[in-house]
XYZ file of C-alpha atoms in Angstrom:
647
model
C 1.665 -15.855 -36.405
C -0.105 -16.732 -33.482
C -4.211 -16.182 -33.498
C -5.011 -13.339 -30.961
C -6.875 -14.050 -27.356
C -9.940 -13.399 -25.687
C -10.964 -12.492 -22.938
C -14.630 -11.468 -21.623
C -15.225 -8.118 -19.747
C -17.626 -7.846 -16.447
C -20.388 -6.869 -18.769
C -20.235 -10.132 -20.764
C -18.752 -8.646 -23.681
C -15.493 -10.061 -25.179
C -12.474 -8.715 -26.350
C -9.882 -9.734 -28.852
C -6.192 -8.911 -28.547
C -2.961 -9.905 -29.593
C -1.237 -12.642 -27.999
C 1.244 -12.223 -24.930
C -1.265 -9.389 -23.880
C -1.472 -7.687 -20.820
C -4.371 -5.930 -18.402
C -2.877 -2.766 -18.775
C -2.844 -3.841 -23.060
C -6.607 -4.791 -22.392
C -7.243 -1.162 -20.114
C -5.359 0.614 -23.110
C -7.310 -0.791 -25.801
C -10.446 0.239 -24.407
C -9.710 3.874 -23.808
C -7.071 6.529 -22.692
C -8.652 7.282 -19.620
C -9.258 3.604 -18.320
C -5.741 3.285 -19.081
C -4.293 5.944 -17.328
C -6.795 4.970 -14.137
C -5.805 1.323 -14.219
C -3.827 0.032 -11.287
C -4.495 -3.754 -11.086
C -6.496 -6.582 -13.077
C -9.331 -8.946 -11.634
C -8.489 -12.131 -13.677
C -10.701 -14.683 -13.099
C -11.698 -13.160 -9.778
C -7.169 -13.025 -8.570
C -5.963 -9.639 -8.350
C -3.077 -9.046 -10.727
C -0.256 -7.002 -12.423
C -1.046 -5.427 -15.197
C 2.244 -6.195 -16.694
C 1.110 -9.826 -16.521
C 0.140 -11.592 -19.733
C -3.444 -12.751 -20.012
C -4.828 -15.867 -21.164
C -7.215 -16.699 -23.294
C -11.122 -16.928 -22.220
C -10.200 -15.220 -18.929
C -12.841 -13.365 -17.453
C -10.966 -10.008 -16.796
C -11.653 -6.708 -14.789
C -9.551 -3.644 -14.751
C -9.190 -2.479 -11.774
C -8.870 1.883 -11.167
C -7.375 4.124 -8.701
C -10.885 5.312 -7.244
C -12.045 2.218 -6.543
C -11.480 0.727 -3.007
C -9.352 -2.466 -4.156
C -7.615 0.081 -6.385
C -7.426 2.228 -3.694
C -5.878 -0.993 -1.805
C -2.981 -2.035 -4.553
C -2.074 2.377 -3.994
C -1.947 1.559 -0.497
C 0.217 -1.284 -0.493
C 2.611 0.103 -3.258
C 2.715 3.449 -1.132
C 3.613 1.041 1.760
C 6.894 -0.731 -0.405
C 8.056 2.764 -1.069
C 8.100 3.377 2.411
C 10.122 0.345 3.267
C 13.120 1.145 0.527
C 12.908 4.714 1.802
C 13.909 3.442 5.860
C 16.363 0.713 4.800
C 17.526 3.754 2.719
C 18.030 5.996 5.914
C 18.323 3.849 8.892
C 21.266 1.073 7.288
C 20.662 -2.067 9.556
C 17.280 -1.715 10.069
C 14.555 -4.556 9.922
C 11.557 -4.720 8.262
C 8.428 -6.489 8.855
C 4.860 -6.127 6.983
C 3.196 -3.732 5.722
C -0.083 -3.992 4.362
C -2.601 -1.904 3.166
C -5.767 -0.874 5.642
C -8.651 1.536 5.805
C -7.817 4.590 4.369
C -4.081 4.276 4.761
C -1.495 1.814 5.164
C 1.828 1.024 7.851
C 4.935 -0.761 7.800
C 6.718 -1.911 10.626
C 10.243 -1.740 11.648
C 12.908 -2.238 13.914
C 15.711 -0.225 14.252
C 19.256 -0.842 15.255
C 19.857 -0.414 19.004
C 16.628 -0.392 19.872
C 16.149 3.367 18.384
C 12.864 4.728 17.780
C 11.506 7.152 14.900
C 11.065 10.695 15.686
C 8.419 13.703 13.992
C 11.742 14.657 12.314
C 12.505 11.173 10.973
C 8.899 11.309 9.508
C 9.779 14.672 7.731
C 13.308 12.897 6.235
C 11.783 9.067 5.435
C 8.491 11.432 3.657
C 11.102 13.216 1.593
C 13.278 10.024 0.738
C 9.952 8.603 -0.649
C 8.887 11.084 -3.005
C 12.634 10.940 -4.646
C 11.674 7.143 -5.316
C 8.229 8.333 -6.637
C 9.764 10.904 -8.880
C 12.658 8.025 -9.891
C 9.580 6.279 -11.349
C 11.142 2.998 -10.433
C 9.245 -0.216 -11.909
C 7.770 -2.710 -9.642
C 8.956 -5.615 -11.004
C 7.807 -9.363 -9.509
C 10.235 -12.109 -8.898
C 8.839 -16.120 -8.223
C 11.312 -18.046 -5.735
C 11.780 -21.764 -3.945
C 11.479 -21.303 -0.976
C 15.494 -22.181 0.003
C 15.727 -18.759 -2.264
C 13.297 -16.850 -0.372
C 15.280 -17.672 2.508
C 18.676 -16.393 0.958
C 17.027 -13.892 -0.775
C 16.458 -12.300 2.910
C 19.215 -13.765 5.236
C 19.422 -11.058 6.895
C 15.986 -10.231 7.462
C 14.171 -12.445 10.580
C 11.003 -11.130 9.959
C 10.875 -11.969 6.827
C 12.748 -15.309 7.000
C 10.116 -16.283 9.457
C 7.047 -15.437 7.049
C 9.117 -17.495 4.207
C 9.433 -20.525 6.770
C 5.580 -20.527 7.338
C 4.573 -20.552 4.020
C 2.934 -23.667 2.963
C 4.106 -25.236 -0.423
C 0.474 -25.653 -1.624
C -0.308 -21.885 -1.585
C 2.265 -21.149 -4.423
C 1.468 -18.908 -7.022
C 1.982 -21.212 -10.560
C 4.324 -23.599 -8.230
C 6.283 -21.024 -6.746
C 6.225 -20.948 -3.192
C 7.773 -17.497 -2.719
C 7.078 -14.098 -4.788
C 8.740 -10.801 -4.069
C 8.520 -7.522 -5.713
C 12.095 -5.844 -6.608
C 12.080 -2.383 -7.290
C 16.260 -1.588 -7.637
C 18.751 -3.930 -7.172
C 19.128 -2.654 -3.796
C 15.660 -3.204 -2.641
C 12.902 -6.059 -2.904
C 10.156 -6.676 -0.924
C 8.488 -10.228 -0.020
C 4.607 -9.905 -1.668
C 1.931 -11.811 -2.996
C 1.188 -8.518 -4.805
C -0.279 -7.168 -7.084
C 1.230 -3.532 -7.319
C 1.168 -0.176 -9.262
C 3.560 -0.684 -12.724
C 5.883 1.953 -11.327
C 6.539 4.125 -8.184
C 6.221 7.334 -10.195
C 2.351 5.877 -10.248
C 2.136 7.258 -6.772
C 2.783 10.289 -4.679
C -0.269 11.589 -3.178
C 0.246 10.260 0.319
C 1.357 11.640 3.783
C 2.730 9.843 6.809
C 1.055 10.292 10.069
C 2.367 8.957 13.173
C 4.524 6.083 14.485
C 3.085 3.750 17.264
C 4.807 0.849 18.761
C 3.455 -3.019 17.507
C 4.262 -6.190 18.692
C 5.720 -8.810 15.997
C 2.883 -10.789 15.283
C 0.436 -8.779 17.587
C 1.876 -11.335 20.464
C 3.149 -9.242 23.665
C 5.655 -11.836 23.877
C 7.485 -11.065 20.760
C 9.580 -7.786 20.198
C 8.354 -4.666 20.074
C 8.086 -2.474 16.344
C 8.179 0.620 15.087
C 5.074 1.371 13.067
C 4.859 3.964 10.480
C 1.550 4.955 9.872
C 0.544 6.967 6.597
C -2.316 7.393 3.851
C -2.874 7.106 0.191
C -5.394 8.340 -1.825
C -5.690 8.261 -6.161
C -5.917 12.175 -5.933
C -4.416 15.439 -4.394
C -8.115 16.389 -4.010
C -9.080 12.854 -2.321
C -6.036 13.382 -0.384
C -6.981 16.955 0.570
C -10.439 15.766 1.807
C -9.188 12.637 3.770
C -6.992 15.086 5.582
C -9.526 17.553 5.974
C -12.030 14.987 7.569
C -9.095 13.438 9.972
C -8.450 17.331 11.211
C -12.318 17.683 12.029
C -12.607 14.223 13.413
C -9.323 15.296 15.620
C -11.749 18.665 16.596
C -14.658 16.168 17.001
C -12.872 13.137 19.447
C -15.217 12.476 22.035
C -12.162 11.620 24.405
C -10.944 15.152 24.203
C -14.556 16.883 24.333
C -15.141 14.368 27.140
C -12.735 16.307 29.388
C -13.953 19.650 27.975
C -17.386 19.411 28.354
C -17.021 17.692 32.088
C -18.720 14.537 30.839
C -16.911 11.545 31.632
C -13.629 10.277 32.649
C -10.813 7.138 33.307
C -9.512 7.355 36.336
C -5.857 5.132 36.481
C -7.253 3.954 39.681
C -10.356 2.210 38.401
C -8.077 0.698 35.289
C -7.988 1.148 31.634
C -11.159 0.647 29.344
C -13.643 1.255 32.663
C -15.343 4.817 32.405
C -16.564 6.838 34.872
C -19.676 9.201 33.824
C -19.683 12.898 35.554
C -23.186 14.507 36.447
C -23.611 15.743 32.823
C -22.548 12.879 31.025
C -24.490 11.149 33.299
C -27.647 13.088 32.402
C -27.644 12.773 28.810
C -26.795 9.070 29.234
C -30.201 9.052 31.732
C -32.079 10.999 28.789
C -30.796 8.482 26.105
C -32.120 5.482 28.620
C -35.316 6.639 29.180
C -36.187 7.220 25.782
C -35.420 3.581 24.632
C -36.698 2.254 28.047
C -40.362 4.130 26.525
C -39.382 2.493 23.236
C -38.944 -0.752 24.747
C -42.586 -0.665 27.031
C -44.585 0.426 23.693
C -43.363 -2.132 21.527
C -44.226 -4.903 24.125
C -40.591 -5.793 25.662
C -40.332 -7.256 29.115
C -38.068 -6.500 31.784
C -35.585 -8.406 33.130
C -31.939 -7.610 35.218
C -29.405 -9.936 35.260
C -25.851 -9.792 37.493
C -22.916 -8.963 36.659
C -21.217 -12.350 37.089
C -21.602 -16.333 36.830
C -20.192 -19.392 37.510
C -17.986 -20.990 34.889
C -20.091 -23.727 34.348
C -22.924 -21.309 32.745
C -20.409 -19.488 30.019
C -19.139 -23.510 29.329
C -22.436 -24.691 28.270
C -23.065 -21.248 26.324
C -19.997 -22.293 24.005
C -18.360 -19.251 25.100
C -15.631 -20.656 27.163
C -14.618 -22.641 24.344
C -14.895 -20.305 21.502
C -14.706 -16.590 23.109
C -12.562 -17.341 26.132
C -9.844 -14.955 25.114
C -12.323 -11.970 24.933
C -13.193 -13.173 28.817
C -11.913 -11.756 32.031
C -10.033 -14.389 34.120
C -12.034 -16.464 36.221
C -12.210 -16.133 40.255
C -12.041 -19.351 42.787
C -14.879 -18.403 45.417
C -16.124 -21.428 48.213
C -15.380 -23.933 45.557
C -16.853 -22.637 42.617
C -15.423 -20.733 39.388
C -17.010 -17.966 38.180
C -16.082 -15.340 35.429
C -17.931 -11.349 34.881
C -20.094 -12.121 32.188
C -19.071 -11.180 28.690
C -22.813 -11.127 27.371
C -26.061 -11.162 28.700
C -26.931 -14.130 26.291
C -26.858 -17.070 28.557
C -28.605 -15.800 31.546
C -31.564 -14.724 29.158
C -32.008 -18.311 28.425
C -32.247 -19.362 31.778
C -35.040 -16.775 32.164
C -36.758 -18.670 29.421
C -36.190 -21.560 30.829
C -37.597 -21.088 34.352
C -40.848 -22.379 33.432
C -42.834 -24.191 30.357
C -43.887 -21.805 27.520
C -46.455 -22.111 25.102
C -46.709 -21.193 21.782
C -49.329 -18.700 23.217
C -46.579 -16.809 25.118
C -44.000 -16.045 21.762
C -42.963 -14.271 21.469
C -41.465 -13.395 24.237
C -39.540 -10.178 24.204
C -36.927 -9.705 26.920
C -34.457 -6.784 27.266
C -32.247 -5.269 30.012
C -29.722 -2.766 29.929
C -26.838 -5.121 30.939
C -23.490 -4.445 31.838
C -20.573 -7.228 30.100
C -17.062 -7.172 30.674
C -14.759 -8.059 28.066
C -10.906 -8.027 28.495
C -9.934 -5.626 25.522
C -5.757 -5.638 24.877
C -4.383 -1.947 26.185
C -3.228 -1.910 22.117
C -7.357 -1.445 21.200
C -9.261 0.734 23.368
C -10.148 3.451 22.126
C -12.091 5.458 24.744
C -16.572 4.898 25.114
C -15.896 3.475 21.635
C -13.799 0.508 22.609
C -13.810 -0.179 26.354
C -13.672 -3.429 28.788
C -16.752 -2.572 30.454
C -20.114 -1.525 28.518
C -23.597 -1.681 28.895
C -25.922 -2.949 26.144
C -29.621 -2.140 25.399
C -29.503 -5.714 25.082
C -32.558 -7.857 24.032
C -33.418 -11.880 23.189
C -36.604 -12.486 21.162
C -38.432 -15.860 21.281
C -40.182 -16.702 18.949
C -41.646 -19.559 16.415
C -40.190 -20.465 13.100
C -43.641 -18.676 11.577
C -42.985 -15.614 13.458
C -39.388 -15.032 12.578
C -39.734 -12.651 9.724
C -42.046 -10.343 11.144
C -40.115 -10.279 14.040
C -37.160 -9.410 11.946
C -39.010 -6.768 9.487
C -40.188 -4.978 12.839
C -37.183 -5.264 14.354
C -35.065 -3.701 11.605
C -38.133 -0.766 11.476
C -37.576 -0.282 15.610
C -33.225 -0.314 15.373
C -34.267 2.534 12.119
C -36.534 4.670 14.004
C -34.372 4.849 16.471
C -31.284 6.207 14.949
C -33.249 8.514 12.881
C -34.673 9.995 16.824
C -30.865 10.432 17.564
C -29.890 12.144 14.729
C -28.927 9.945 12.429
C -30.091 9.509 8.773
C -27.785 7.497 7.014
C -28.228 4.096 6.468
C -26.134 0.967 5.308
C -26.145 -3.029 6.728
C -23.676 -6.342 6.226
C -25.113 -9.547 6.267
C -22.412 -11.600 8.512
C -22.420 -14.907 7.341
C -21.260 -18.222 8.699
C -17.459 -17.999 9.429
C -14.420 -20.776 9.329
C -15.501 -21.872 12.984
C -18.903 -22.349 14.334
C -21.443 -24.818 16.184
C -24.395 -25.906 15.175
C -25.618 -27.539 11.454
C -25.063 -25.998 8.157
C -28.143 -26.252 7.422
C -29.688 -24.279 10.494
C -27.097 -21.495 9.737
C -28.311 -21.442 5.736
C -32.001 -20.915 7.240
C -30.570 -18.451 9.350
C -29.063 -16.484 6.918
C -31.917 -16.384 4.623
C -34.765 -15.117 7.336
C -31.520 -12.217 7.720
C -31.509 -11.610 4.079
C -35.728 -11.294 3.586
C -35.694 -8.834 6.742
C -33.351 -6.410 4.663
C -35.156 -7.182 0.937
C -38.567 -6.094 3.429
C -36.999 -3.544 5.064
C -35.371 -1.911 1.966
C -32.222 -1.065 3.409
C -29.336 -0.819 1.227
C -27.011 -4.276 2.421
C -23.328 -6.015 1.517
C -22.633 -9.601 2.207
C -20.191 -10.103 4.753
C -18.793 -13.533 4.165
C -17.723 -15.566 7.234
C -18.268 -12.245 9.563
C -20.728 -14.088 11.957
C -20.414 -14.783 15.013
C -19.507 -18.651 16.097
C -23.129 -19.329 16.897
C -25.220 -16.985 14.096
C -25.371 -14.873 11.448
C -25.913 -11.562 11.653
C -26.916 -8.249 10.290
C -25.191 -5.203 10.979
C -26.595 -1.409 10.611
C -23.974 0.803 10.225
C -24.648 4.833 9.631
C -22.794 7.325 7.888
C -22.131 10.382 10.733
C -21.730 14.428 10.489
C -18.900 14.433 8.390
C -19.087 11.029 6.606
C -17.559 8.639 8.626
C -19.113 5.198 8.751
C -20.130 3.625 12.116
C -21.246 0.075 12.529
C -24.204 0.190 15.315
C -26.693 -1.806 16.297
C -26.811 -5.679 15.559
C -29.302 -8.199 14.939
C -28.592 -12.012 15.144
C -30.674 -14.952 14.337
C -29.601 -17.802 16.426
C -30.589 -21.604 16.333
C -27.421 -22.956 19.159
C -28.148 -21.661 22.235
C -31.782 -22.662 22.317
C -30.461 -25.970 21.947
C -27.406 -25.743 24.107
C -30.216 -24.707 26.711
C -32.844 -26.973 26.019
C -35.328 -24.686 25.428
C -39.105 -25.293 24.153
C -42.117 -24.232 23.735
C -45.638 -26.342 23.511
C -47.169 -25.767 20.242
C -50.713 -26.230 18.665
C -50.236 -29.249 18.103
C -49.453 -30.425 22.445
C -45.944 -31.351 20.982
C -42.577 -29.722 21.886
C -40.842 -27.533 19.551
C -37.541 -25.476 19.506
C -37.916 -21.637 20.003
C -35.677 -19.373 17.267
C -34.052 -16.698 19.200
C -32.692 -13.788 18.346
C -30.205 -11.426 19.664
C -30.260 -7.501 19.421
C -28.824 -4.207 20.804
C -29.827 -1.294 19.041
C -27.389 1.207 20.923
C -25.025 -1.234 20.599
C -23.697 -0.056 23.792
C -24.706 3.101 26.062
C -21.149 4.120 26.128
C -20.060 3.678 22.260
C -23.228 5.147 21.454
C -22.471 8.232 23.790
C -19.261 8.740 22.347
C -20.358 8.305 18.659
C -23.279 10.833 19.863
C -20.402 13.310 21.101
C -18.619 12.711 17.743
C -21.473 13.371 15.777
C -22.561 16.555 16.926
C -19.214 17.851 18.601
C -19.931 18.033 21.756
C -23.135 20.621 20.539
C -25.959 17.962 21.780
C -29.718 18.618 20.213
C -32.016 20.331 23.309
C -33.567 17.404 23.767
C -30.278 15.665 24.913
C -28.333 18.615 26.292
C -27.208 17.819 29.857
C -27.908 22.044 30.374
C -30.480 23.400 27.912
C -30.993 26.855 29.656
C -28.499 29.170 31.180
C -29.616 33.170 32.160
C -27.496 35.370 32.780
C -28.041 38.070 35.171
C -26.115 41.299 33.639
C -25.775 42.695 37.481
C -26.204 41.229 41.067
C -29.462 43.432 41.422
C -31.238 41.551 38.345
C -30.593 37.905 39.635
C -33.465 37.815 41.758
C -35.509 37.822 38.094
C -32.545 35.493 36.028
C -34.254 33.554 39.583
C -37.524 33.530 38.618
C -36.824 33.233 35.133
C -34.671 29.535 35.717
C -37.653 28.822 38.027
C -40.548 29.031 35.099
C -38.113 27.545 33.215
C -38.099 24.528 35.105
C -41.723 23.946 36.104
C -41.878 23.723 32.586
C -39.732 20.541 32.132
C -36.256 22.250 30.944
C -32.516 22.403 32.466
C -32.112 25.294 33.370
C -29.297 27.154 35.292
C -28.178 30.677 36.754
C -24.750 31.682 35.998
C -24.578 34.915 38.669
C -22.635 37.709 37.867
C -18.960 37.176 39.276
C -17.599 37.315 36.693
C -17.773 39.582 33.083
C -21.122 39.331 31.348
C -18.697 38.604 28.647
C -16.655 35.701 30.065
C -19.750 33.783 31.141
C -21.347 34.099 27.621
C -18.253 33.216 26.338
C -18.081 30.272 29.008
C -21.663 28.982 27.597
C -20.107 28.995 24.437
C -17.134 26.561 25.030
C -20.183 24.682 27.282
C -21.597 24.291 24.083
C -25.215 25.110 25.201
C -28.202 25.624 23.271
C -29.829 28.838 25.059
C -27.955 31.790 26.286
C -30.513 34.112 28.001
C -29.411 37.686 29.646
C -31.408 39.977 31.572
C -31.017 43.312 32.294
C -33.182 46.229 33.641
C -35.285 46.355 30.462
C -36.262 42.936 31.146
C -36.846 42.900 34.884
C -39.272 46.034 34.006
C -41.095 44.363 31.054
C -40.563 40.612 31.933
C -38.649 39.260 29.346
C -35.273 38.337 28.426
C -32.515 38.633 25.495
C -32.362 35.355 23.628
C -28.551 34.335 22.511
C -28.998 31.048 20.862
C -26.032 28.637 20.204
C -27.185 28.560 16.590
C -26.904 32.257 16.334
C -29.214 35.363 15.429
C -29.525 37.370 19.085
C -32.807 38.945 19.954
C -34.129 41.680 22.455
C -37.029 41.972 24.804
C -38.450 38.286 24.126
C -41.432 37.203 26.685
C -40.948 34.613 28.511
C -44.250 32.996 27.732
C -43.080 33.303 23.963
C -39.532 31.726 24.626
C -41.554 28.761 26.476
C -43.602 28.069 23.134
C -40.412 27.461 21.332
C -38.088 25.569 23.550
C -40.950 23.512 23.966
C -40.881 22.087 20.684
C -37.330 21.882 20.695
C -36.860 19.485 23.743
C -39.585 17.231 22.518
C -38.251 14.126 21.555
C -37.862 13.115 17.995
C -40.605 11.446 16.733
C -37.654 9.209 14.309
């Protein structure tokens, strides 16, 4: 008889178990419930079936449903299912990939003719999926040569062209092509790993199809994607679905239009926005505060244009590494020149206008600068993904002894700030060097690790983001968690050693010698307009008083008491506040009602009590209605609500 295995567990302990063992064995003999959980096995850090064997003095993890690389191998399984289920119904059809991604997963197709997938289709290729689920078909792998792989799917081009691109080398135990076969009818080209079975699955929903170019390359043919979502639960299904509906209640593109506070006009093109007097106001509001922020903490001013020659964005690197991110460039008198996609490499120059000293650093410069970036169609996404933005953007100079507290106080100023606009929330990544990059490894490992003391100082929760950064520095991340859970990446801090040298930039030091300045890069917004829309997301259009682009709206209840609602917006405004008369054309009714859907803070009416007694009825937007309030008591309170957060 053959002597049993072992394998060690993530908390160093080790088990013993029979030979030919497998992770779902190793989840079984360590209880029912890990067992029935168990999706997937981490052996020696490789995802994996659990119907494959284990070997001895493998480190080994079980990997469960609620977890988010569990979550992933659902995903992905939920994803196969999908593909049998249209090759079921649509004979002829192509299909492509279909990984999993946040929250959900897609396949795409193409369909015979050129046909596309109707809502109704959804309802019939749903329904054809949960037979397989309830067939409780087994996933079972398959290892091919690659000539196999080929004839395995001869009548698949999508996949024949993923087979013909696969490199030899990357094998799994020497074979160079693995597929997953769930009936003889269907198999699916993977690396895996997947669930055991399909009747493993079943709590998913499909969403919506949108069309996807093969490869993501506009040159290629057009797909069908199938978008849907998985989830370990009913419940955590229930609740994902629940959060998409509010988010759908809650998209700033749609409350945009409502609220009458920005727009895209087709004539000014696609990713450009155009901000109406409201949006405008709160975007003014949100300016000025950080502008304050900015003049207290010791920043200086600078403005930069909006475009510059070629030559400039060359020596920055970015021609070379971000030129696909870059509008075209224009031929003007003999020169090249291309609207700047950051506000980087004109900073520099500032720096560079004249010798610094040691004396001067650091140097703090910021602008709210406007970069154009040529976004695909495919990816924008409103304010929160748009070709033109405007950062609260900043470059810090400073000495290699200064570096950390510039950090620690940086990473206290981007905090502050968020908690002023309502956000409480925090998480970071720390983006580290990535495949391509300038400069020395070992300026990016001293990079990285000035990054890494900021956050230990700072005590704010942080993941490692390996090989996130960007081509010329690492980077930290904040991201915040919103109203209803959703997790937004925001502002951005980056420690960079290239451009200072790209630039040749220096500073005299103590010592009458020249040294290297450290710079680094940070927006806290991020950008105005992803910031605004986040902003809109986050509180639904309902802005705090402080922000509200109208904070104040009376209501006269006939013609003959406007001449007070008059008086009343008129105190109202020597005292600081927006605040508007709504006459009375219309119902009393409709134009409370119309605040409403305005979503403003105050309501006030007046009638002939009030004109006699001089006060007003107080209809908040948070509720509770009172009578007869004086005006001078109203003041007291909306004064302390427009105040700015102290964060």
């Amino acid at each position: 008889m053959a002597d049993p295995i072992s394998v060690t567990l993530p908390d160093g302990s080790e088990r013993s178990l029979a030979p030919g063992s497998t992770g779902a064995d190793l989840a079984a003999s360590i209880g029912r419930g890990l067992a029935k959980a168990a999706v997937a096995a981490r052996v020696d850090g490789q995802e994996s079936d659990l119907t494959a064997p284990l070997r001895h003095g493998a480190e080994v993890a079980v990997v469960t449903s609620d977890t988010e690389a569990g979550r992933a191998v659902l995903r992905h399984s939920t994803a196969h299912v999908l593909a049998q289920a249209v090759l079921d119904l649509f004979p002829g059809a192509k299909f492509a990939i279909g990984p999993p991604i946040d929250n959900g997963f897609y396949y795409d197709f193409e369909l015979p003719g050129g046909a596309t997938f109707s809502d109704d289709d959804l309802v019939r290729i749903e329904a054809r999926m949960r037979e397989i689920v309830a067939e409780d078909q087994p996933f079972v792998r398959e290892e091919h040569s690659r000539d196999e792989g080929l004839a395995l799917f001869a009548d698949q081009p999508y996949k024949r062209e993923i087979i013909e691109g696969v490199d030899p080398a990357e094998g799994a135990g020497g074979a160079e092509v693995t597929a997953y076969r769930n009936t003889e009818r269907f198999v699916d080209l993977c690396r895996g790993p997947h669930v055991s079975s399909t009747g493993r699955l079943g709590h998913f929903k499909l969403q919506k199809v949108a069309g996807a170019y093969w490869r993501g390359d506009e040159h290629r043919p057009m797909l069908q994607r199938i978008y849907g979502t998985a989830w370990e639960s009913k419940a955590a299904l229930d609740a994902h679905l629940e959060q998409l509906a509010e988010a759908e209640r809650r998209d700033h593109r749609r409350l945009g239009v409502e609220l009458d506070l920005f727009s895209f006009p087709e004539e000014i093109g696609s990713g450009l926005a155009v901000f109406h007097p409201k949006g405008g106001l709160v975007r003014t509001v949100m300016e000025d505060y950080s502008r304050a922020a900015h003049r207290a903490a010791g920043y200086s001013f600078v403005t930069t244009p909006h475009l510059a020659k070629s030559s400039l964005f060359a020596q920055s690197g970015h021609l070379e590494w971000y030129a696909e991110g870059m509008y075209p460039a224009m031929e003007l008198e003999g020169a090249s020149y291309h609207p700047k996609p950051m506000n980087c490499p004109i900073h520099m120059l500032i720096y560079r206008s004249q010798q610094r000293s040691y004396r001067q650093l650091p140097l703090r410069l910021f602008e709210f600068g406007t970069v154009y970036r040529f976004e695909r169609s495919g990816v924008l996404h409103g304010l929160l993904r748009a070709r033109g933005f405007t950062q609260d953007d900043s470059h810090i100079f400073c000495t290699a002894e200064q570096l950390g507290d510039e950090l620690a106080s940086l990473l206290a100023f981007v905090l502050r700030l968020l908690r002023t606009f309502g956000f409480e929330r925090f998480e970071a990544e720390l983006a580290t060097r990535p495949e391509k990059f300038v400069g020395e490894e070992a300026d990016w490992d001293d990079a990285t690790e000035a990054l890494r003391q900021a956050l230990e100082r700072a005590g704010v929760d942080y993941v490692v983001a390996e090989g996130e950064g960007a081509f010329y520095a690492p980077k930290i991340d904040v991201h915040v968690r919103d109203a209803i859970g959703r997790r937004w990446q925001m502002s951005t801090l980056q420690v960079d050693f290239q451009l200072p040298s790209r630039f040749d930039l220096d500073y005299v030091g103590p010592d009458n010698a020249r040294h290297t300045p450290r710079v680094i890069h940070r927006a806290l917004f991020g950008s105005i307009e992803r910031f605004f829309g986040i902003l809109v997301e986050h509180y639904a259009g309902a802005f705090p008083t402080w922000l509200a682009p109208v904070q104040v709206r009376v209501l006269p209840v006939r013609d003959d008491h406007q001449a007070y609602a008059g008086e009343v917006v008129e105190r109202l405004g020597a005292e600081g506040l927006r605040a508007e008369l709504d006459a009375a054309g219309d119902p009393l009714g409709t134009r409370i009602r119309r605040a409403k859907l305005e979503k403003l803070p105050w309501v006030l009416v007046v009638g002939d009590d009030d004109v006699a007694a001089g006060t007003v009825g107080v209809n908040p937007r948070s509720g509770g209605v009172e009578r007869g309030v004086a005006v001078d008591d109203l003041v007291a309170r909306l004064r302390a609500e427009v105040a700015v957060p102290a964060g």
